[in-house]
Short mmCIF file of C-alpha atoms in Angstrom, two decimals:
data_model
loop_
_atom_site.label_atom_id
_atom_site.label_comp_id
_atom_site.label_asym_id
_atom_site.label_seq_id
_atom_site.Cartn_x
_atom_site.Cartn_y
_atom_site.Cartn_z
CA UNK A 232 27.64 2.14 12.96
CA UNK A 233 26.88 4.92 15.58
CA UNK A 234 28.71 4.75 18.92
CA UNK A 235 25.61 3.84 20.75
CA UNK A 236 24.30 0.53 22.34
CA UNK A 237 20.78 -0.62 22.05
CA UNK A 238 20.01 -0.37 25.71
CA UNK A 239 19.88 3.38 25.56
CA UNK A 240 17.61 3.65 22.54
CA UNK A 241 13.99 4.11 23.52
CA UNK A 242 11.20 2.13 21.57
CA UNK A 243 8.42 4.56 21.28
CA UNK A 244 5.00 5.18 19.59
CA UNK A 245 5.13 8.00 17.15
CA UNK A 246 2.74 10.83 16.91
CA UNK A 247 1.85 13.51 14.46
CA UNK A 248 4.69 15.86 15.58
CA UNK A 249 7.17 13.17 14.62
CA UNK A 250 6.21 13.04 11.00
CA UNK A 251 8.98 15.41 9.70
CA UNK A 252 11.56 13.16 11.22
CA UNK A 253 9.82 10.06 9.79
CA UNK A 254 10.05 11.72 6.38
CA UNK A 255 13.82 12.25 6.86
CA UNK A 256 14.30 8.62 7.98
CA UNK A 257 12.33 7.47 4.81
CA UNK A 258 14.38 9.72 2.66
CA UNK A 259 17.68 8.41 4.02
CA UNK A 260 16.90 4.89 2.68
CA UNK A 261 15.60 6.08 -0.65
CA UNK A 262 11.97 5.77 0.13
CA UNK A 263 9.49 8.35 -0.69
CA UNK A 264 7.06 8.77 2.06
CA UNK A 265 5.80 12.32 2.60
CA UNK A 266 3.63 14.17 5.17
CA UNK A 267 0.30 13.45 3.73
CA UNK A 268 1.18 9.71 3.35
CA UNK A 269 2.29 9.48 6.92
CA UNK A 270 -0.74 11.36 8.28
CA UNK A 271 -2.87 8.64 6.65
CA UNK A 272 -0.72 5.82 8.07
CA UNK A 273 -1.00 7.48 11.67
CA UNK A 274 -4.77 7.94 11.21
CA UNK A 275 -5.26 4.43 10.15
CA UNK A 276 -2.81 2.69 12.49
CA UNK A 277 0.29 2.99 14.68
CA UNK A 278 4.01 3.54 13.94
CA UNK A 279 6.64 2.45 16.52
CA UNK A 280 10.38 2.86 16.38
CA UNK A 281 13.43 4.10 18.16
CA UNK A 282 14.94 7.43 19.09
CA UNK A 283 18.58 8.01 20.01
CA UNK A 284 19.93 10.11 22.88
CA UNK A 285 19.43 13.27 20.78
CA UNK A 286 15.80 12.40 20.10
CA UNK A 287 16.55 11.52 16.55
CA UNK A 288 14.28 8.88 15.05
CA UNK A 289 16.44 6.04 13.83
CA UNK A 290 13.89 3.23 13.06
CA UNK A 291 10.34 2.68 12.40
CA UNK A 292 7.57 0.15 11.79
CA UNK A 293 3.92 0.68 11.18
CA UNK A 294 0.79 -1.50 11.54
CA UNK A 295 -2.59 -1.01 10.13
CA UNK A 296 -5.33 -3.13 11.63
CA UNK A 297 -8.39 -4.12 9.65
CA UNK A 298 -10.61 -5.32 12.41
CA UNK A 299 -9.53 -8.92 13.68
CA UNK A 300 -9.65 -10.29 10.27
CA UNK A 301 -6.22 -8.88 9.09
CA UNK A 302 -3.53 -6.39 9.85
CA UNK A 303 -0.67 -5.11 7.59
CA UNK A 304 2.90 -4.25 8.57
CA UNK A 305 4.99 -1.81 6.63
CA UNK A 306 7.38 1.10 6.68
CA UNK A 307 10.12 -1.07 8.40
CA UNK A 308 13.21 1.28 8.34
CA UNK A 309 16.45 1.40 10.10
CA UNK A 310 18.90 4.38 9.62
CA UNK A 311 22.07 2.92 8.15
CA UNK A 312 24.03 4.04 11.26
CA UNK A 313 22.07 1.97 13.49
CA UNK A 314 21.77 -1.39 11.47
CA UNK A 315 22.83 -4.66 13.07
CA UNK A 316 21.42 -3.79 16.44
CA UNK A 317 17.96 -5.67 16.00
CA UNK A 318 16.01 -2.29 16.05
CA UNK A 319 14.01 -3.49 12.93
CA UNK A 320 13.07 -6.80 14.58
CA UNK A 321 12.18 -5.04 17.88
CA UNK A 322 9.94 -2.45 16.21
CA UNK A 323 8.36 -5.20 14.10
CA UNK A 324 7.65 -7.24 17.09
CA UNK A 325 5.98 -4.39 18.85
CA UNK A 326 3.70 -4.00 15.86
CA UNK A 327 2.76 -7.65 16.02
CA UNK A 328 2.02 -7.15 19.88
CA UNK A 329 -0.33 -4.30 18.94
CA UNK A 330 -3.11 -6.64 17.69
CA UNK A 331 -4.61 -9.64 19.14
CA UNK A 332 -2.50 -12.94 19.02
CA UNK A 333 -5.03 -14.54 16.60
CA UNK A 334 -5.16 -11.73 14.05
CA UNK A 335 -3.49 -12.69 10.74
CA UNK A 336 -0.73 -10.12 9.95
CA UNK A 337 0.62 -9.56 6.46
CA UNK A 338 3.60 -7.65 5.18
CA UNK A 339 5.29 -7.06 1.70
CA UNK A 340 8.96 -7.87 2.40
CA UNK A 341 12.07 -6.19 0.96
CA UNK A 342 14.84 -8.45 -0.06
CA UNK A 343 16.95 -7.45 2.96
CA UNK A 344 14.10 -7.82 5.44
CA UNK A 345 12.85 -11.31 4.16
CA UNK A 346 15.43 -13.33 6.37
CA UNK A 347 14.31 -11.33 9.43
CA UNK A 348 10.55 -12.00 8.85
CA UNK A 349 11.25 -15.72 8.28
CA UNK A 350 13.12 -15.80 11.53
CA UNK A 351 10.13 -14.21 13.28
CA UNK A 352 7.67 -16.79 11.95
CA UNK A 353 6.40 -15.23 8.81
CA UNK A 354 5.71 -17.44 5.72
CA UNK A 355 5.53 -16.39 1.99
CA UNK A 356 2.13 -16.77 0.42
CA UNK A 357 2.45 -14.73 -2.84
CA UNK A 358 3.99 -11.76 -4.54
CA UNK A 359 3.15 -8.18 -5.49
CA UNK A 360 4.57 -6.99 -8.81
CA UNK A 361 5.81 -3.43 -8.70
CA UNK A 362 5.31 -1.54 -11.92
CA UNK A 363 6.70 1.78 -12.73
CA UNK A 364 5.85 3.98 -15.85
CA UNK A 365 7.80 7.14 -16.89
CA UNK A 366 5.31 8.17 -19.63
CA UNK A 367 1.76 6.88 -19.94
CA UNK A 368 1.03 5.79 -23.45
CA UNK A 369 -2.71 5.78 -24.12
CA UNK A 370 -3.64 4.28 -27.41
CA UNK A 371 -7.43 4.14 -27.42
CA UNK A 372 -7.77 0.41 -26.99
CA UNK A 373 -11.41 -0.56 -27.05
CA UNK A 374 -11.22 -2.45 -23.76
CA UNK A 375 -14.43 -1.45 -22.10
CA UNK A 376 -17.74 -2.86 -23.19
CA UNK A 377 -20.42 -0.48 -24.38
CA UNK A 378 -22.45 -1.36 -21.19
CA UNK A 379 -19.67 0.09 -18.73
CA UNK A 380 -19.39 3.73 -17.94
CA UNK A 381 -16.74 5.33 -15.77
CA UNK A 382 -17.53 8.52 -13.84
CA UNK A 383 -16.21 10.36 -10.77
CA UNK A 384 -17.48 8.93 -7.52
CA UNK A 385 -20.09 10.50 -5.38
CA UNK A 386 -20.71 10.03 -1.66
CA UNK A 387 -23.73 7.90 -2.49
CA UNK A 388 -21.32 5.33 -4.07
CA UNK A 389 -19.48 4.75 -0.63
CA UNK A 390 -21.31 1.77 0.60
CA UNK A 391 -21.03 -0.04 -2.63
CA UNK A 392 -17.31 0.62 -2.75
CA UNK A 393 -16.91 -0.66 0.80
CA UNK A 394 -18.67 -3.88 -0.08
CA UNK A 395 -16.67 -4.35 -3.30
CA UNK A 396 -13.36 -3.75 -1.39
CA UNK A 397 -14.22 -6.07 1.45
CA UNK A 398 -14.70 -8.99 -0.90
CA UNK A 399 -11.61 -7.97 -3.01
CA UNK A 400 -9.28 -7.41 0.03
CA UNK A 401 -10.62 -10.13 2.31
CA UNK A 402 -11.18 -7.79 5.22
CA UNK A 403 -13.22 -4.74 6.22
CA UNK A 404 -11.18 -1.52 5.81
CA UNK A 405 -13.84 1.10 5.92
CA UNK A 406 -11.91 3.49 8.32
CA UNK A 407 -8.80 3.36 5.92
CA UNK A 408 -10.65 3.94 2.86
CA UNK A 409 -12.41 6.87 4.29
CA UNK A 410 -9.12 8.56 5.14
CA UNK A 411 -7.39 7.42 1.88
CA UNK A 412 -10.18 8.86 -0.26
CA UNK A 413 -9.78 12.28 1.49
CA UNK A 414 -6.00 12.07 0.30
CA UNK A 415 -6.91 10.93 -3.16
CA UNK A 416 -6.12 13.03 -6.21
CA UNK A 417 -9.02 11.50 -8.24
CA UNK A 418 -11.57 8.68 -7.48
CA UNK A 419 -13.65 6.92 -10.21
CA UNK A 420 -16.23 4.28 -10.30
CA UNK A 421 -17.26 1.87 -13.03
CA UNK A 422 -20.90 1.23 -13.50
CA UNK A 423 -22.86 -1.29 -15.59
CA UNK A 424 -25.97 -0.52 -17.72
CA UNK A 425 -28.12 -1.04 -14.60
CA UNK A 426 -26.15 1.39 -12.48
CA UNK A 427 -24.49 -1.14 -10.26
CA UNK A 428 -20.83 -0.35 -9.34
CA UNK A 429 -18.59 -3.06 -10.85
CA UNK A 430 -15.32 -1.40 -9.84
CA UNK A 431 -13.53 1.68 -8.39
CA UNK A 432 -10.03 3.22 -8.53
CA UNK A 433 -8.31 6.00 -6.95
CA UNK A 434 -4.97 7.81 -7.47
CA UNK A 435 -2.58 9.45 -4.83
CA UNK A 436 -0.01 12.14 -5.78
CA UNK A 437 3.37 11.41 -4.09
CA UNK A 438 6.51 13.26 -4.19
CA UNK A 439 7.95 11.02 -6.98
CA UNK A 440 4.97 8.85 -8.46
CA UNK A 441 1.37 9.21 -9.00
CA UNK A 442 0.17 5.96 -7.12
CA UNK A 443 -2.72 4.06 -8.69
CA UNK A 444 -4.60 2.14 -6.05
CA UNK A 445 -6.57 0.50 -4.84
CA UNK A 446 -8.06 -0.63 -8.09
CA UNK A 447 -11.01 -3.11 -7.57
CA UNK A 448 -12.71 -4.30 -10.71
CA UNK A 449 -14.94 -7.29 -11.84
CA UNK A 450 -12.47 -8.07 -14.76
CA UNK A 451 -9.22 -6.74 -16.15
CA UNK A 452 -11.14 -4.64 -18.86
CA UNK A 453 -12.86 -2.67 -16.07
CA UNK A 454 -9.52 -2.34 -14.20
CA UNK A 455 -7.87 -1.21 -17.39
CA UNK A 456 -10.49 1.44 -18.09
CA UNK A 457 -10.23 2.73 -14.57
CA UNK A 458 -6.42 3.11 -14.98
CA UNK A 459 -6.85 4.85 -18.26
CA UNK A 460 -9.16 7.33 -16.59
CA UNK A 461 -6.75 7.82 -13.60
CA UNK A 462 -3.64 8.21 -15.65
CA UNK A 463 -4.44 9.63 -18.99
CA UNK A 464 -3.66 13.35 -18.00
CA UNK A 465 -0.76 12.80 -15.74
CA UNK A 466 2.62 14.03 -16.71
CA UNK A 467 5.26 12.11 -14.85
CA UNK A 468 6.20 8.81 -13.22
CA UNK A 469 3.21 6.46 -12.32
CA UNK A 470 3.48 3.51 -9.93
CA UNK A 471 1.02 0.49 -9.55
CA UNK A 472 1.49 -2.56 -7.30
CA UNK A 473 -0.24 -5.68 -8.70
CA UNK A 474 -1.08 -8.47 -6.20
CA UNK A 475 -2.58 -11.08 -8.58
CA UNK A 476 -1.49 -12.76 -11.73
CA UNK A 477 -3.45 -11.88 -14.82
CA UNK A 478 -1.60 -12.04 -18.13
CA UNK A 479 -4.00 -9.93 -20.01
CA UNK A 480 -3.81 -7.21 -17.27
CA UNK A 481 -0.04 -7.47 -17.31
CA UNK A 482 0.08 -7.07 -21.07
CA UNK A 483 -2.13 -4.10 -20.87
CA UNK A 484 0.26 -2.39 -18.26
CA UNK A 485 3.21 -3.15 -20.65
CA UNK A 486 1.39 -1.53 -23.63
CA UNK A 487 0.82 1.60 -21.47
CA UNK A 488 4.66 1.90 -20.69
CA UNK A 489 4.74 0.15 -17.34
CA UNK A 490 7.98 -1.87 -16.56
CA UNK A 491 8.00 -4.41 -13.89
CA UNK A 492 10.68 -3.30 -11.47
CA UNK A 493 10.62 -6.14 -8.92
CA UNK A 494 8.45 -8.76 -7.28
CA UNK A 495 8.68 -8.72 -3.45
CA UNK A 496 6.96 -11.48 -1.49
CA UNK A 497 3.73 -11.29 0.50
CA UNK A 498 4.34 -12.88 4.00
CA UNK A 499 1.99 -13.64 6.74
CA UNK A 500 2.08 -14.70 10.41
CA UNK A 501 -0.69 -16.10 12.62
CA UNK A 502 -2.16 -17.83 9.56
CA UNK A 503 -1.22 -20.03 6.76
CA UNK A 504 -2.88 -17.79 4.16
CA UNK A 505 -4.46 -14.40 3.41
CA UNK A 506 -7.96 -14.13 3.93
CA UNK A 507 -10.23 -15.29 1.05
CA UNK A 508 -10.17 -12.93 -1.70
CA UNK A 509 -12.22 -12.99 -4.98
CA UNK A 510 -9.43 -12.07 -7.43
CA UNK A 511 -10.79 -8.51 -8.14
CA UNK A 512 -7.94 -6.63 -6.37
CA UNK A 513 -5.90 -5.48 -9.36
CA UNK A 514 -3.75 -2.94 -7.31
CA UNK A 515 -3.04 -2.41 -3.77
CA UNK A 516 -3.17 1.09 -2.04
CA UNK A 517 0.51 0.88 -1.07
CA UNK A 518 2.78 -1.70 0.48
CA UNK A 519 2.40 -0.37 3.99
CA UNK A 520 -1.46 -0.86 3.72
CA UNK A 521 -1.20 -4.41 2.20
#
């Protein structure tokens, strides 16, 4: 541990000029946040953490509010030289204090962080399955019905996407989606034969993986069709984080070459459960965003 006591570490709110150091902190623990991702986090919410005497960032925690219905905490990182000092807990508590006391707050916990969150009053309410694919294997499965078409999204689709997402996620996150969609590599919508949007999906290009999500769809066939469209031309690793149990969908992912790497718990505080969802959220945006 660094020769420094907690009393001389400043707990601060980070701004855009801190992004390069936040990328370094992420890399130091093997995580792959990059500049574009952190700009989206800062534009959607707030990041708190500690700096040492040399102004080096040594901890972080982010909170993304979605009105008063829900907020999401993520990016809880402590540099290995400063562990055991309670910095992660202090930064996380600062995130909790950033929203009203009655706002439900969720997070997706690491194995190491779970005891801390339990101590703080978070309770497990589910899991997210993290899938990684090294090479996408498209095999022309006839998954989509003939009455469904998938096409690139247009600005006129935005309001329908917001409504679909709100019912799927359980909270309004219009601000976040506007920002995320500007960052996206590709965005597709699925439409029925009446022209109604029955699903949407987007991909984010990261330093290691192409991230697929959010994926919202009325059923697993529509979700699968969106994933095929987003992934078929990508050369390299792909990641998707699945928050619901659907055996057919998981079998589809396995056929496409995805492997389930781990199953971190979803935890909440200020509520006994997540807001009501309609089982159409097939992939989250990223763990920091819930």
